[in-house]
Short mmCIF file of N, CA and C in Angstrom, two decimals:
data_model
loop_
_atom_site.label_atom_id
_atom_site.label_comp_id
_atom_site.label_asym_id
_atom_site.label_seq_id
_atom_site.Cartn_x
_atom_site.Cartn_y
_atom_site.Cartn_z
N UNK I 1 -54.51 -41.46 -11.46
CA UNK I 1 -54.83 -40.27 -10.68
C UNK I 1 -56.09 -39.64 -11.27
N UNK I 2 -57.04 -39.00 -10.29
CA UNK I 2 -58.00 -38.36 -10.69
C UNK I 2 -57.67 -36.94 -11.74
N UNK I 3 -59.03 -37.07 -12.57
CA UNK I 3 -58.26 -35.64 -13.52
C UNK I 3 -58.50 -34.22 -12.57
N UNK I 4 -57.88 -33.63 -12.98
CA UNK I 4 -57.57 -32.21 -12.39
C UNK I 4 -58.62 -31.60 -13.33
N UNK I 5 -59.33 -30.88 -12.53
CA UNK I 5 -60.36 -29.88 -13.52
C UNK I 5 -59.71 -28.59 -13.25
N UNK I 6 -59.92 -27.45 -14.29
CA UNK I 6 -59.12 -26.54 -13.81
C UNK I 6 -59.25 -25.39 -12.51
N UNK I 7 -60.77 -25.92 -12.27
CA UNK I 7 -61.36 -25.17 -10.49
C UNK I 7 -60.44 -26.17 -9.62
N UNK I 8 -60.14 -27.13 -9.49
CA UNK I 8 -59.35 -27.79 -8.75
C UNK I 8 -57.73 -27.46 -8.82
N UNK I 9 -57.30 -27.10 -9.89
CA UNK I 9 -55.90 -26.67 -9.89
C UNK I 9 -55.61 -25.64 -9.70
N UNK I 10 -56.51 -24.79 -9.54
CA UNK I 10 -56.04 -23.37 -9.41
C UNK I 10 -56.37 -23.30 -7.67
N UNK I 11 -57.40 -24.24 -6.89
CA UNK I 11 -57.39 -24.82 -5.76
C UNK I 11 -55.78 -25.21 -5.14
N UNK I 12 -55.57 -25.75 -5.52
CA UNK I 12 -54.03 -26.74 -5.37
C UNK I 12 -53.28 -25.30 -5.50
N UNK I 13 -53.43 -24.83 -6.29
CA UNK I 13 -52.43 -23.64 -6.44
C UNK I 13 -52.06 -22.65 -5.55
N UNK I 14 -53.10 -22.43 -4.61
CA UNK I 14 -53.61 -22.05 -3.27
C UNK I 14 -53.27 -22.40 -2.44
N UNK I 15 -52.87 -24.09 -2.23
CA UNK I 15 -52.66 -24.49 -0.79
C UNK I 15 -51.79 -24.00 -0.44
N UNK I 16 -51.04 -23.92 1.08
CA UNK I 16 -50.34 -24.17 2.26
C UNK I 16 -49.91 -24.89 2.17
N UNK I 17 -49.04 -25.41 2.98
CA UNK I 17 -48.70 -26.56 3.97
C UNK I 17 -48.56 -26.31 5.11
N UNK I 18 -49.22 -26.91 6.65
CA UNK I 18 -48.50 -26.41 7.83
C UNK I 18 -48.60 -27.91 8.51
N UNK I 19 -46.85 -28.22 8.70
CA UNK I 19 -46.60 -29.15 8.93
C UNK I 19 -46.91 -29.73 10.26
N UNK I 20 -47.42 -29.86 11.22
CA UNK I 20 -47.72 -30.27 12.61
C UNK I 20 -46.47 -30.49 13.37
N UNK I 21 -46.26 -29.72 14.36
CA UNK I 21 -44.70 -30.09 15.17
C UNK I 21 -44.81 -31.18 16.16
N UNK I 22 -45.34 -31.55 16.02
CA UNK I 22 -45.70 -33.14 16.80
C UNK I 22 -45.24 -34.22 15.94
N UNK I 23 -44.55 -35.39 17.07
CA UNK I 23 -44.83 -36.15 16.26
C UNK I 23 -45.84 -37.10 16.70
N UNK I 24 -46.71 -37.65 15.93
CA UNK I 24 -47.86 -38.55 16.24
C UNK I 24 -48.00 -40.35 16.16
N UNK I 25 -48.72 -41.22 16.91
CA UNK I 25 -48.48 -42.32 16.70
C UNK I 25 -50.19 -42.42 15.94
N UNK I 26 -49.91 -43.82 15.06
CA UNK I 26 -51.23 -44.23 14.92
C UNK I 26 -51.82 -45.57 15.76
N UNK I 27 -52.59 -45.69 16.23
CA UNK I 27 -52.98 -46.72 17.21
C UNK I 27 -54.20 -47.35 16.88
N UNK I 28 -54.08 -48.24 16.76
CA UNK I 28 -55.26 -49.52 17.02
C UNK I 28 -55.39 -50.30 18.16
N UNK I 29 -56.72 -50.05 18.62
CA UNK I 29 -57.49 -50.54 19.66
C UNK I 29 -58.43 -51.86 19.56
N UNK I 30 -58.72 -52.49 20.56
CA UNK I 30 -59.84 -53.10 20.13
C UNK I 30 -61.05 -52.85 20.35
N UNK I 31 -62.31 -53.22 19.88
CA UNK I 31 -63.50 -52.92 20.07
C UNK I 31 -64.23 -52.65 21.26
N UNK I 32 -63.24 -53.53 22.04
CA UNK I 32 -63.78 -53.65 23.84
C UNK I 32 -62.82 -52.86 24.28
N UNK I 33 -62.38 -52.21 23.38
CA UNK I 33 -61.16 -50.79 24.89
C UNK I 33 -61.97 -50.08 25.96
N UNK I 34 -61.44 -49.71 26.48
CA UNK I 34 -61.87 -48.53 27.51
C UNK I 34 -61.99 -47.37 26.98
N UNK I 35 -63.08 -46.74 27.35
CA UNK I 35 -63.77 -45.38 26.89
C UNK I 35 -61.96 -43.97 26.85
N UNK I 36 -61.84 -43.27 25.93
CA UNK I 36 -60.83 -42.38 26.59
C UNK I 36 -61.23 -41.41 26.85
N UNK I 37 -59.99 -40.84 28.09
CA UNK I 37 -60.27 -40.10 28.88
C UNK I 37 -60.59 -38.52 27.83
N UNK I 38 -61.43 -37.52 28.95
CA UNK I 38 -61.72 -36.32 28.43
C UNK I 38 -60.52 -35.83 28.09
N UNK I 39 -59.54 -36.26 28.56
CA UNK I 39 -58.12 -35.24 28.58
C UNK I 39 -57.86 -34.64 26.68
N UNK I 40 -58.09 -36.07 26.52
CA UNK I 40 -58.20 -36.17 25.11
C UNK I 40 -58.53 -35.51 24.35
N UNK I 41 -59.49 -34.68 24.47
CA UNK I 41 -60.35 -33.98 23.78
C UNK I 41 -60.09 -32.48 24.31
N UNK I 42 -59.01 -32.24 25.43
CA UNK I 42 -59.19 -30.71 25.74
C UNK I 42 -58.29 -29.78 24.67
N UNK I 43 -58.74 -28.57 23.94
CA UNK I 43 -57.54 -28.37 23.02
C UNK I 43 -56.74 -27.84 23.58
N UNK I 44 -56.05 -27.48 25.04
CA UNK I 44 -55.02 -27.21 25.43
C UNK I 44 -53.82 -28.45 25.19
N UNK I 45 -54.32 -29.33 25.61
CA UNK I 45 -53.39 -30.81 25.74
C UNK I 45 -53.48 -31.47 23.93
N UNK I 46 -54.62 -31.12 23.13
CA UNK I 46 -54.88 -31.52 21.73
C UNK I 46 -54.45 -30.90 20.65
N UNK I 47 -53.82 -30.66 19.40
CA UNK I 47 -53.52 -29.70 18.45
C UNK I 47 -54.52 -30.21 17.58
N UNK I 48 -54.49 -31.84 17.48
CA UNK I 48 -55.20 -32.71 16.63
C UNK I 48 -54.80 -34.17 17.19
N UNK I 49 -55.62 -34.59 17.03
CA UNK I 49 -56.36 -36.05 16.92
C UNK I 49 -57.40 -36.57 16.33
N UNK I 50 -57.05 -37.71 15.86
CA UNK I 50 -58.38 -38.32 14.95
C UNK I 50 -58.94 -39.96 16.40
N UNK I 51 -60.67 -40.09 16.03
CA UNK I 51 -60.67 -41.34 16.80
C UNK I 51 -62.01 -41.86 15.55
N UNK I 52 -61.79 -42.73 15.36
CA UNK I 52 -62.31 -43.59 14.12
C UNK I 52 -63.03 -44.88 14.81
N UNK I 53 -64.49 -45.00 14.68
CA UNK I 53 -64.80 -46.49 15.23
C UNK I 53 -64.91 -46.67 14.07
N UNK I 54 -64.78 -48.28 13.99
CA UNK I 54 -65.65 -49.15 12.49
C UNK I 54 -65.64 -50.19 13.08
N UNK I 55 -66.59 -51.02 12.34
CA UNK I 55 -66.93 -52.29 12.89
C UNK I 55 -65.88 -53.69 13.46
N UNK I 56 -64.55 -53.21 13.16
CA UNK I 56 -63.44 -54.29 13.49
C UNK I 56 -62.72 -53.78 14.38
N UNK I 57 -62.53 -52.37 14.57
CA UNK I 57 -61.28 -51.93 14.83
C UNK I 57 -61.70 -49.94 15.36
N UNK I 58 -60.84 -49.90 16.58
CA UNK I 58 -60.94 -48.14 16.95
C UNK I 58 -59.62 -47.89 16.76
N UNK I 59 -59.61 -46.94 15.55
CA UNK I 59 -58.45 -46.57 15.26
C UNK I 59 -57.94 -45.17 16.06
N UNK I 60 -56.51 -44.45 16.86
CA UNK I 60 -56.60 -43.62 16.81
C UNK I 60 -55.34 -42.64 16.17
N UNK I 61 -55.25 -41.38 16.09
CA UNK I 61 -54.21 -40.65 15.50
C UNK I 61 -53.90 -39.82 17.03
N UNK I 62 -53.03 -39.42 17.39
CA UNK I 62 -52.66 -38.93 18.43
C UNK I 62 -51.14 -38.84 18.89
N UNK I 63 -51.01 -37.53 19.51
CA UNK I 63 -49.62 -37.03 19.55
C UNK I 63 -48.28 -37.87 20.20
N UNK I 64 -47.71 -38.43 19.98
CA UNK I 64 -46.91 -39.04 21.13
C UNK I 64 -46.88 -38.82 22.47
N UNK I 65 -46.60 -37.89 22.86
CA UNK I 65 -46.49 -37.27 24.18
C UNK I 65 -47.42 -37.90 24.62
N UNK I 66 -49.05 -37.39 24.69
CA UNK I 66 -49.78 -37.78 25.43
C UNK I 66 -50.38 -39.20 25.35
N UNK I 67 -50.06 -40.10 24.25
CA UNK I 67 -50.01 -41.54 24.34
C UNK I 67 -49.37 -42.30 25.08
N UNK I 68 -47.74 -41.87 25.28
CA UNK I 68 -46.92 -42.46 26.18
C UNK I 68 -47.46 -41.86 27.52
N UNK I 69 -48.40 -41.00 27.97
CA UNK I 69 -48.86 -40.37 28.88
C UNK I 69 -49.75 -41.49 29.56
N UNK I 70 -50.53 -42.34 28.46
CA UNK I 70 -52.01 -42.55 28.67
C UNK I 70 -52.13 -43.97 28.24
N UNK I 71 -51.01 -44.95 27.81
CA UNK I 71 -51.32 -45.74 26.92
C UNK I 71 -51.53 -46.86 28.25
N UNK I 72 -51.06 -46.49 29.21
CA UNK I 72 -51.38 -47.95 30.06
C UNK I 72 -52.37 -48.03 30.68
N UNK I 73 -53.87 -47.16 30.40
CA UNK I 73 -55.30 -47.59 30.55
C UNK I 73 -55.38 -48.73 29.68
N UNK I 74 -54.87 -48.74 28.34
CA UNK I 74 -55.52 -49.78 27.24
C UNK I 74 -54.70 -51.35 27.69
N UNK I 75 -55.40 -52.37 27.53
CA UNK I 75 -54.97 -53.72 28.27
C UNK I 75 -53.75 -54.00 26.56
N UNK I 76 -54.67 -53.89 25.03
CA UNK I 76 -54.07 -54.45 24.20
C UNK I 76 -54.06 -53.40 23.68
N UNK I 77 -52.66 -52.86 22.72
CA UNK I 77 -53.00 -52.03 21.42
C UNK I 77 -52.32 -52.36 20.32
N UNK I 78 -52.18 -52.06 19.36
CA UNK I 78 -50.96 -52.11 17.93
C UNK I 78 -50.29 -50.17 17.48
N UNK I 79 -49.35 -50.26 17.94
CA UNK I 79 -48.95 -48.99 17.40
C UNK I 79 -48.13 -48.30 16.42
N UNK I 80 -48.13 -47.57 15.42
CA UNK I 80 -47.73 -47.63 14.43
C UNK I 80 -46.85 -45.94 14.54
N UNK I 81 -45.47 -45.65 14.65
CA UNK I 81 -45.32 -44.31 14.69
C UNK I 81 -43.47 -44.61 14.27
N UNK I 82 -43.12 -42.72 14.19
CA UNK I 82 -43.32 -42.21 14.69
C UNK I 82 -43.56 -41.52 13.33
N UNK I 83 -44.62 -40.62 13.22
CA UNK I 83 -45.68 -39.91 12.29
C UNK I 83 -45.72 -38.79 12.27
N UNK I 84 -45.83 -37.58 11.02
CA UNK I 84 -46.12 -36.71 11.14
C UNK I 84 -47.54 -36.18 10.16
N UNK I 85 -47.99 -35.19 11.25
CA UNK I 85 -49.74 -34.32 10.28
C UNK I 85 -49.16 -33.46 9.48
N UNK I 86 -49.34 -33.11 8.13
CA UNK I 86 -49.41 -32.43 7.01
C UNK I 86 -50.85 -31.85 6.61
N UNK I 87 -50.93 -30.78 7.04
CA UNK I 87 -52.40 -30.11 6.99
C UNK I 87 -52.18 -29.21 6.30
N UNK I 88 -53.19 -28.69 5.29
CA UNK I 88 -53.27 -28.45 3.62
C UNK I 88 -54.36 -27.17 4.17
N UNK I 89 -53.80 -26.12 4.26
CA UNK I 89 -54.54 -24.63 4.78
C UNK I 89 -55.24 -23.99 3.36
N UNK I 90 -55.77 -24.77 2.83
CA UNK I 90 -57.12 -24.27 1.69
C UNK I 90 -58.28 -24.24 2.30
N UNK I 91 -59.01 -23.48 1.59
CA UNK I 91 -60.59 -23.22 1.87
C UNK I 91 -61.38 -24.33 1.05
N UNK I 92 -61.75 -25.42 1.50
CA UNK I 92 -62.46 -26.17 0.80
C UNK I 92 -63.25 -26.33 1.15
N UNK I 93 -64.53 -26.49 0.12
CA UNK I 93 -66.10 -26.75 0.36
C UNK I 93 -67.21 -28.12 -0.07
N UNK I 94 -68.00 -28.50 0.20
CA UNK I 94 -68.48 -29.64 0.11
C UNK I 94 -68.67 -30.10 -1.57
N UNK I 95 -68.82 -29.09 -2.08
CA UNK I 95 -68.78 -28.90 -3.90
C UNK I 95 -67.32 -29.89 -4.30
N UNK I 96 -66.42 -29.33 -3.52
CA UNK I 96 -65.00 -29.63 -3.96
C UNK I 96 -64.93 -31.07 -3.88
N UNK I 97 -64.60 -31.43 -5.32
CA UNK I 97 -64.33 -33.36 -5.47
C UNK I 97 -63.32 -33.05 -6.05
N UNK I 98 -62.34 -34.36 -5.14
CA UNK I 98 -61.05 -34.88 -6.08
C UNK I 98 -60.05 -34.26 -5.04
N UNK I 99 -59.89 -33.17 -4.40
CA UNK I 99 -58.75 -32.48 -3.66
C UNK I 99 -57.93 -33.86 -2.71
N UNK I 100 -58.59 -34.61 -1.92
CA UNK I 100 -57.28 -35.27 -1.31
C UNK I 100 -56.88 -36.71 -2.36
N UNK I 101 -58.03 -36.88 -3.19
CA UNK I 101 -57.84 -37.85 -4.21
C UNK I 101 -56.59 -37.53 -5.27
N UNK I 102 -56.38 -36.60 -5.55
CA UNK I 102 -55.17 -35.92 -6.29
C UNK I 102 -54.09 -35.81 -5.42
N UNK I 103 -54.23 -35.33 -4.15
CA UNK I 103 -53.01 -35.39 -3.21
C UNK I 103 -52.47 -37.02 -3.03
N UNK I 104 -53.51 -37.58 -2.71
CA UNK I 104 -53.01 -39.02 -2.11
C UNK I 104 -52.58 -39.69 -3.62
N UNK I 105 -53.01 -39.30 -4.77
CA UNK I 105 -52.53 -39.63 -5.93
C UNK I 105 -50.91 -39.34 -6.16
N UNK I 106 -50.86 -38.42 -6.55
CA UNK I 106 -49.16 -37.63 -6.06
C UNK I 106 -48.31 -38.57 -5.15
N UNK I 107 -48.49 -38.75 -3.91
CA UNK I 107 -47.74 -39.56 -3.18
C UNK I 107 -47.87 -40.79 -3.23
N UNK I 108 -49.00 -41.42 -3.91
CA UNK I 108 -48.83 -42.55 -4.12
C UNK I 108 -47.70 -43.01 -5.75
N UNK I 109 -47.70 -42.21 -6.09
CA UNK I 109 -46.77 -41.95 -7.69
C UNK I 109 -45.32 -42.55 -7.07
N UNK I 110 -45.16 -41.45 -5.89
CA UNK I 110 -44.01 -41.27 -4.85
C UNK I 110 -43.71 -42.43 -4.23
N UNK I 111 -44.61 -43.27 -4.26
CA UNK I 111 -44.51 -44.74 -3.04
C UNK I 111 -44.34 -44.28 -1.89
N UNK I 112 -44.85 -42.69 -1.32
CA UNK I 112 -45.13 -42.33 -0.13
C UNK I 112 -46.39 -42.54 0.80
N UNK I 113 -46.45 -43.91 1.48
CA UNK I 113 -47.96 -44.12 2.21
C UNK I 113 -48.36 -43.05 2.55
N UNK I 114 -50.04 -42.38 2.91
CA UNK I 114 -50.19 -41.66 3.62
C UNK I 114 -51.74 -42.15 4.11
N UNK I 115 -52.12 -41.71 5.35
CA UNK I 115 -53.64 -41.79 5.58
C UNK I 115 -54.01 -40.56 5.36
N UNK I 116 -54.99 -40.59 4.31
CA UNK I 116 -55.70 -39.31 4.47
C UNK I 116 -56.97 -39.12 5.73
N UNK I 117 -56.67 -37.63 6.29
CA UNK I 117 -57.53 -37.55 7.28
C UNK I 117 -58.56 -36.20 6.74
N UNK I 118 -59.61 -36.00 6.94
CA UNK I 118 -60.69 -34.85 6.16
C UNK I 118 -61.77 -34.73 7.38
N UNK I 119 -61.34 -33.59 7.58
CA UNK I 119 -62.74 -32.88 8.28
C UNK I 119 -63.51 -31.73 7.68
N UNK I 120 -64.37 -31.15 8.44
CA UNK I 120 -64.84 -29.78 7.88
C UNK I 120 -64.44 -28.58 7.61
N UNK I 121 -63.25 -28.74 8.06
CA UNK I 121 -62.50 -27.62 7.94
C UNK I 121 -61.57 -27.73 6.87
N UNK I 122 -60.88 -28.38 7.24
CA UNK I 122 -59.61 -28.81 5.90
C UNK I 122 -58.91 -30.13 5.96
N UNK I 123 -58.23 -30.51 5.17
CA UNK I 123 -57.49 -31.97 4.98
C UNK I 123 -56.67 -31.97 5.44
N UNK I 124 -55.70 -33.40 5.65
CA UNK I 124 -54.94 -33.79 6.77
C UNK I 124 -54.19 -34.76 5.55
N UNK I 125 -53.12 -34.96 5.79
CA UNK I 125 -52.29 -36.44 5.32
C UNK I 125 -51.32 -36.86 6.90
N UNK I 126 -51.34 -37.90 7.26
CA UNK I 126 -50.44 -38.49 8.03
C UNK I 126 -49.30 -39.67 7.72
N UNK I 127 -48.00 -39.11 7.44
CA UNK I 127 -46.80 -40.03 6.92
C UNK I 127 -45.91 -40.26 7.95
N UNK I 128 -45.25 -41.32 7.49
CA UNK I 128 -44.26 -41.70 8.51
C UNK I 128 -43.11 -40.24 8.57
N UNK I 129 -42.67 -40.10 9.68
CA UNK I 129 -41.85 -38.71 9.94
C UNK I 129 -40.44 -39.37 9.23
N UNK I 130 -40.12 -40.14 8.54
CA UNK I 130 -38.88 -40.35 8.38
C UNK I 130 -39.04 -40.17 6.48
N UNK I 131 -40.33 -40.09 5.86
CA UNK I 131 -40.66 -39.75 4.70
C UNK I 131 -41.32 -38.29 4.58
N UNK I 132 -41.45 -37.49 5.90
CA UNK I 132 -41.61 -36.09 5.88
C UNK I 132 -41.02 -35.29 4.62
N UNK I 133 -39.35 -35.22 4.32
CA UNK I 133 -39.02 -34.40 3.64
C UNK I 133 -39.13 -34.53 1.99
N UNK I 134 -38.86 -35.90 2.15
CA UNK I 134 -39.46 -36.20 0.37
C UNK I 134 -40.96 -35.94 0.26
N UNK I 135 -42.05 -36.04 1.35
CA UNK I 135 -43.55 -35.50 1.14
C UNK I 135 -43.52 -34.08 0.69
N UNK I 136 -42.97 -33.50 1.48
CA UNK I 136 -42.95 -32.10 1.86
C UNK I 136 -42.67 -31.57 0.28
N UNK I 137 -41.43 -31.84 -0.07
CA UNK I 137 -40.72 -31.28 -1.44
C UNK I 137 -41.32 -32.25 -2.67
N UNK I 138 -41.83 -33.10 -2.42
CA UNK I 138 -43.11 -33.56 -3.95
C UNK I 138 -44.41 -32.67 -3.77
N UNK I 139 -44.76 -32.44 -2.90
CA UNK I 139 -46.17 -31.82 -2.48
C UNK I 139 -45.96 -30.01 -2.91
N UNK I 140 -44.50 -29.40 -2.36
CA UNK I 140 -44.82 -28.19 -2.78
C UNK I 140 -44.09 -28.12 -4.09
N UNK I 141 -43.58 -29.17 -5.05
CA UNK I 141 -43.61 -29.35 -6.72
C UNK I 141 -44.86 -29.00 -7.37
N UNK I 142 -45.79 -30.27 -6.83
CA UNK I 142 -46.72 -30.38 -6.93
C UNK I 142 -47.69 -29.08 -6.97
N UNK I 143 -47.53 -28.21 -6.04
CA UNK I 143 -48.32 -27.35 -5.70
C UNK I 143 -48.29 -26.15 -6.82
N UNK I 144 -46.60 -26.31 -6.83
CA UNK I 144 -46.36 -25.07 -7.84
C UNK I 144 -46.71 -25.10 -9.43
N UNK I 145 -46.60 -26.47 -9.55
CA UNK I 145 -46.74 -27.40 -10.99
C UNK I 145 -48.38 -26.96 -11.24
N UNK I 146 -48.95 -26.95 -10.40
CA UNK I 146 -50.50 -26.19 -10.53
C UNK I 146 -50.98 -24.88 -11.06
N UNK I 147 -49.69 -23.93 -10.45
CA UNK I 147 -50.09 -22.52 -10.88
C UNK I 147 -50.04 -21.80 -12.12
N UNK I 148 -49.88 -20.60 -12.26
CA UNK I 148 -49.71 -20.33 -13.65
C UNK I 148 -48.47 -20.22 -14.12
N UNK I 149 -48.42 -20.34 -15.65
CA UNK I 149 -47.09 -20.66 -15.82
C UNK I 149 -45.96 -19.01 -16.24
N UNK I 150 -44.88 -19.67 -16.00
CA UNK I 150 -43.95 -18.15 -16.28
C UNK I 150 -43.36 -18.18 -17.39
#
């Protein structure tokens, strides 16, 4: 695991958790899919979604509901669910190294897979929903194991 500097733990000490009430699938596409629809992107119908190109593979993160909504535009997919978002309500800034590297460290200790997801705003972990509650209760150990001591 990455070392904890002590601007980073007192970070951690800070977080949230707000668990996403969705549950989400992860999906793989192929390179030649079909464009998706705008629907996708409206945040009435969106809380979150991730869409990832790379050179092999369009990965996506997305809610159940509207997958089973939408999935029979795509000819082939691979789907991986049923999943839940764990979003980490800290203020983090581009300075900040190590924050999901220490998280995904932790659960990997745990033998809890997770994808980490990171935007500009704040971090994301996505686990299988059937390893939700052991995430949940290592993560806010974890969290507290950060603060100051009594």
């Amino acid at each position: 695991m990455p070392k904890i500097t002590p601007q980073l733990k007192q970070l951690i000490a800070k977080t949230k958790l707000e668990i996403l009430p969705e549950d989400y699938f992860v999906i793989r596409l192929a390179l030649d899919a079909k464009p998706l629809p705008g629907e996708w992107y409206r945040p009435a119908t969106t809380r979150f979604a991730a869409f990832i190109r790379e050179p092999k593979a369009i990965s996506l993160i997305v809610a159940r509901r509207k997958w089973l909504r939408m999935q029979s535009i795509f000819d082939k997919y691979e789907v991986s669910g049923a999943m839940k978002v764990v979003a980490f309500d800290t203020q983090l800034s581009k300075a900040t190294c190590g924050y999901i590297a220490v998280i995904a460290g932790v659960l990997a200790e745990a033998e809890i897979c997770a994808i980490p997801v990171c935007t500009a705003a704040r971090d994301h972990i996505v686990v299988e929903k059937k390893e939700l509650p052991r995430t949940v209760k290592i993560l806010h150990a974890f969290i507290r194991s950060c603060g100051p001591r009594k």
